[in-house]
Coordinates of C-alpha atoms in Angstrom, one line a residue:
M1 CA 0.0 0.0 0.1
A2 CA 3.1 2.4 -0.3
A3 CA 1.5 3.6 -3.5
A4 CA -1.3 5.3 -1.3
N5 CA 1.3 7.7 0.1
N6 CA 2.5 8.7 -3.3
P7 CA 1.2 12.3 -3.8
S8 CA 1.1 11.7 -7.7
I9 CA -1.6 9.0 -7.3
N10 CA -5.1 10.4 -7.0
R11 CA -8.1 8.9 -5.2
A12 CA -9.5 7.3 -8.4
Q13 CA -6.2 5.6 -9.1
I14 CA -6.1 4.2 -5.5
A15 CA -9.7 2.9 -5.9
Q16 CA -8.7 1.2 -9.1
L17 CA -5.7 -0.5 -7.4
V18 CA -8.0 -1.7 -4.5
R19 CA -10.3 -3.1 -7.2
E20 CA -7.7 -4.9 -8.9
S21 CA -6.3 -6.4 -5.7
L22 CA -9.8 -7.7 -4.8
R23 CA -10.2 -9.2 -8.2
R24 CA -7.0 -11.1 -7.9
H25 CA -8.1 -12.6 -4.6
V26 CA -11.3 -13.8 -6.0
Q27 CA -9.7 -15.1 -8.9
N28 CA -7.2 -17.1 -6.8
G29 CA -10.2 -18.4 -4.8
T30 CA -8.6 -16.9 -1.4
S31 CA -11.4 -14.8 -0.5
P32 CA -15.2 -14.4 -1.6
Q33 CA -15.0 -10.8 -2.4
A34 CA -17.5 -11.0 -5.1
S35 CA -20.3 -10.1 -2.3
Q36 CA -18.3 -7.0 -1.5
G37 CA -18.6 -5.4 -4.9
P38 CA -20.6 -2.3 -5.5
N39 CA -23.9 -4.3 -5.5
P40 CA -25.0 -7.6 -3.7
L41 CA -24.9 -10.8 -5.9
V42 CA -28.4 -12.5 -6.4
V43 CA -28.8 -15.9 -7.7
N44 CA -32.2 -17.0 -8.8
I45 CA -33.7 -20.0 -10.4
S46 CA -35.7 -19.2 -13.6
A47 CA -38.6 -21.6 -13.9
R48 CA -40.0 -22.6 -17.4
H49 CA -42.0 -19.7 -18.7
C50 CA -42.7 -17.6 -22.2
H51 CA -42.3 -14.2 -23.5
L52 CA -44.8 -12.9 -25.8
S53 CA -45.5 -10.0 -28.2
Q54 CA -48.7 -7.8 -27.7
E55 CA -50.1 -9.3 -30.9
S56 CA -49.5 -12.8 -29.6
V57 CA -51.2 -11.8 -26.3
E58 CA -54.3 -10.7 -28.1
T59 CA -54.4 -13.9 -30.2
L60 CA -54.3 -16.0 -27.1
F61 CA -56.5 -13.7 -24.8
G62 CA -58.6 -11.5 -26.9
K63 CA -58.4 -8.2 -28.9
G64 CA -56.9 -5.3 -26.7
H65 CA -55.9 -7.6 -23.7
Q66 CA -53.0 -6.4 -21.6
L67 CA -50.8 -8.5 -19.4
T68 CA -51.6 -8.0 -15.6
P69 CA -48.5 -8.2 -13.3
K70 CA -48.9 -10.9 -10.7
K71 CA -45.5 -10.7 -9.0
W72 CA -42.6 -8.3 -9.6
L73 CA -39.3 -9.7 -10.4
Y74 CA -35.7 -8.8 -9.1
Q75 CA -35.0 -6.9 -12.6
E76 CA -36.7 -3.4 -12.6
G77 CA -39.9 -3.4 -14.6
Q78 CA -40.1 -7.2 -15.1
Y79 CA -43.0 -9.3 -13.8
A80 CA -44.6 -12.6 -13.7
A81 CA -48.0 -12.0 -15.3
E82 CA -51.5 -13.3 -14.1
E83 CA -51.9 -14.9 -17.5
S84 CA -50.7 -18.4 -18.3
V85 CA -50.9 -20.5 -21.4
T86 CA -51.0 -24.3 -22.3
L87 CA -47.9 -25.5 -24.3
I88 CA -48.6 -28.3 -26.7
G89 CA -45.5 -30.3 -27.7
P90 CA -44.6 -32.5 -30.7
R91 CA -45.8 -35.7 -29.0
S92 CA -49.1 -33.9 -28.2
R93 CA -47.9 -33.7 -24.5
V94 CA -48.8 -30.6 -22.7
I95 CA -47.6 -28.2 -20.1
S96 CA -50.5 -26.3 -18.5
N97 CA -50.2 -23.0 -16.7
L98 CA -47.0 -21.9 -18.5
R99 CA -46.5 -18.5 -17.0
I100 CA -46.0 -15.4 -19.3
L101 CA -43.4 -13.0 -18.2
G102 CA -44.0 -9.2 -19.1
P103 CA -43.8 -6.7 -20.2
C104 CA -44.4 -7.7 -23.9
R105 CA -41.5 -8.1 -26.3
D106 CA -41.1 -7.8 -30.0
F107 CA -40.8 -11.7 -30.3
D108 CA -42.3 -14.8 -28.9
Q109 CA -39.9 -17.2 -26.9
V110 CA -40.5 -20.2 -24.7
E111 CA -37.8 -21.1 -22.1
L112 CA -37.7 -24.8 -20.8
A113 CA -35.4 -26.7 -18.6
A114 CA -33.8 -29.9 -20.3
T115 CA -36.2 -32.3 -18.6
D116 CA -39.2 -30.2 -19.7
A117 CA -38.2 -30.5 -23.2
I118 CA -37.4 -34.3 -23.1
S119 CA -40.8 -34.9 -21.7
L120 CA -42.5 -32.7 -24.4
G121 CA -40.5 -34.6 -27.2
F122 CA -38.4 -31.4 -27.9
K123 CA -34.7 -31.4 -28.8
V124 CA -33.9 -27.7 -27.9
P125 CA -30.7 -26.0 -28.2
V126 CA -29.0 -23.8 -25.3
R127 CA -29.4 -20.2 -26.6
N128 CA -29.2 -16.6 -25.2
S129 CA -32.5 -14.9 -25.0
G130 CA -33.6 -13.6 -28.4
D131 CA -31.4 -16.0 -30.3
I132 CA -34.2 -18.1 -31.6
A133 CA -33.2 -18.6 -35.5
G134 CA -33.4 -22.2 -36.3
T135 CA -35.0 -23.4 -32.9
P136 CA -38.1 -25.5 -32.6
G137 CA -41.6 -24.2 -32.5
C138 CA -44.6 -25.2 -30.6
M139 CA -48.3 -24.5 -30.1
L140 CA -49.6 -22.4 -27.5
M141 CA -53.3 -22.3 -26.4
G142 CA -55.1 -19.4 -24.5
P143 CA -58.7 -18.8 -23.5
A144 CA -59.2 -16.8 -26.7
G145 CA -57.2 -18.8 -29.3
F146 CA -54.2 -20.8 -30.5
L147 CA -50.8 -19.5 -31.3
E148 CA -48.5 -21.5 -33.7
M149 CA -44.9 -20.6 -33.1
N150 CA -42.5 -21.6 -36.0
E151 CA -39.6 -21.1 -33.7
G152 CA -38.5 -19.9 -30.2
V153 CA -38.4 -22.8 -27.9
I154 CA -35.0 -22.8 -26.3
R155 CA -33.1 -23.8 -23.1
A156 CA -31.9 -20.4 -21.8
A157 CA -28.1 -20.4 -21.3
P158 CA -27.1 -19.5 -17.6
H159 CA -26.4 -15.8 -17.6
V160 CA -25.8 -12.7 -15.3
H161 CA -27.4 -9.3 -15.4
M162 CA -25.2 -6.5 -14.2
A163 CA -24.7 -2.8 -14.4
P164 CA -21.5 -1.1 -15.8
E165 CA -20.2 -0.5 -12.3
D166 CA -20.4 -4.3 -11.7
A167 CA -18.7 -5.1 -15.0
A168 CA -15.8 -2.7 -14.0
F169 CA -15.5 -4.5 -10.7
Y170 CA -15.3 -7.9 -12.2
G171 CA -13.3 -6.8 -15.1
V172 CA -15.8 -8.2 -17.7
E173 CA -17.6 -6.8 -20.8
N174 CA -21.0 -7.2 -22.1
K175 CA -21.4 -10.7 -24.2
S176 CA -18.3 -12.1 -22.2
F177 CA -18.4 -15.2 -19.9
M178 CA -17.8 -15.6 -16.2
K179 CA -17.8 -18.6 -13.9
L180 CA -20.2 -19.0 -11.1
R181 CA -19.1 -21.1 -8.0
V182 CA -21.9 -22.6 -5.9
G183 CA -20.9 -23.9 -2.5
G184 CA -22.9 -26.2 -0.3
D185 CA -22.9 -29.9 -0.2
V186 CA -22.5 -30.5 -3.8
G187 CA -20.1 -27.8 -4.8
V188 CA -20.5 -27.1 -8.5
T189 CA -18.8 -24.4 -10.7
F190 CA -20.5 -23.2 -13.9
D191 CA -18.0 -22.3 -16.5
R192 CA -20.1 -20.4 -19.0
I193 CA -22.2 -17.7 -17.4
F194 CA -23.1 -15.2 -20.2
V195 CA -22.6 -11.6 -19.3
R196 CA -25.3 -9.1 -20.1
V197 CA -24.4 -5.4 -19.0
D198 CA -26.8 -2.6 -19.1
P199 CA -27.5 0.6 -16.8
S200 CA -30.9 -0.8 -15.9
F201 CA -29.8 -4.2 -14.6
K202 CA -29.5 -5.3 -11.0
L203 CA -26.6 -7.9 -10.4
E204 CA -28.4 -11.2 -10.8
V205 CA -27.6 -14.6 -12.2
H206 CA -30.3 -16.7 -13.6
I207 CA -30.0 -20.6 -13.8
D208 CA -32.9 -23.0 -14.7
T209 CA -34.5 -25.5 -12.5
D210 CA -32.4 -28.5 -13.7
E211 CA -29.2 -26.5 -12.9
G212 CA -30.5 -25.4 -9.6
N213 CA -31.3 -29.1 -8.7
A214 CA -28.0 -30.3 -9.8
C215 CA -26.0 -27.9 -7.8
G216 CA -28.3 -28.2 -4.8
F217 CA -29.0 -24.4 -4.9
S218 CA -31.1 -22.7 -2.2
Q219 CA -30.8 -19.1 -0.8
D220 CA -28.6 -20.2 1.9
V221 CA -25.9 -21.6 -0.2
P222 CA -23.0 -19.3 -0.8
C223 CA -22.2 -18.3 -4.5
E224 CA -19.6 -16.3 -6.0
L225 CA -18.9 -15.0 -9.6
I226 CA -15.4 -15.3 -10.9
K227 CA -14.0 -13.9 -13.9

């Protein structure tokens, strides 16, 4: 810390040196400093759900229908809607009460865990949200009609939302990858956590139900992001 006594180094440079030192400790596994970043790390399991356009909502629920928030999610402005649909898979097997997440988007997308896809007869790729070209389609049924999706069924890649200050702390960029170390009795490290950076984001990792079960995740299990 002798550099802190050097009058030629200003406060911002000292802060940068401290951040670099913390990152080195995290990368070496010597201290869980990820929790001491600018924002607390939250890890949540994302259960199967769908995102729909306003046009598709009206096809399924009637002309002019607007989604109704049921539960607000951790990310600002995102919610689980009161509305749900029935998904019909290629083997004519169904998932009822598939929750819609709002607000509406400009594309339709269904996110399933691997076991969901297998039970329905899907072979779905691991994709980032919005990357739906060449993915399987499905049929959705609502109280007012049917929606045939030609594509859009995916297994969502595990990912982390973060603000620019979080990205600076961890030393990562948008669309890069990190690792998530999950403690507990099983002790699993996910090697490819896709990074999404936006000023509106809160620091949150999303894994699906299969991934959560595999690593024995619960809110009491310590988790650490690693570059």
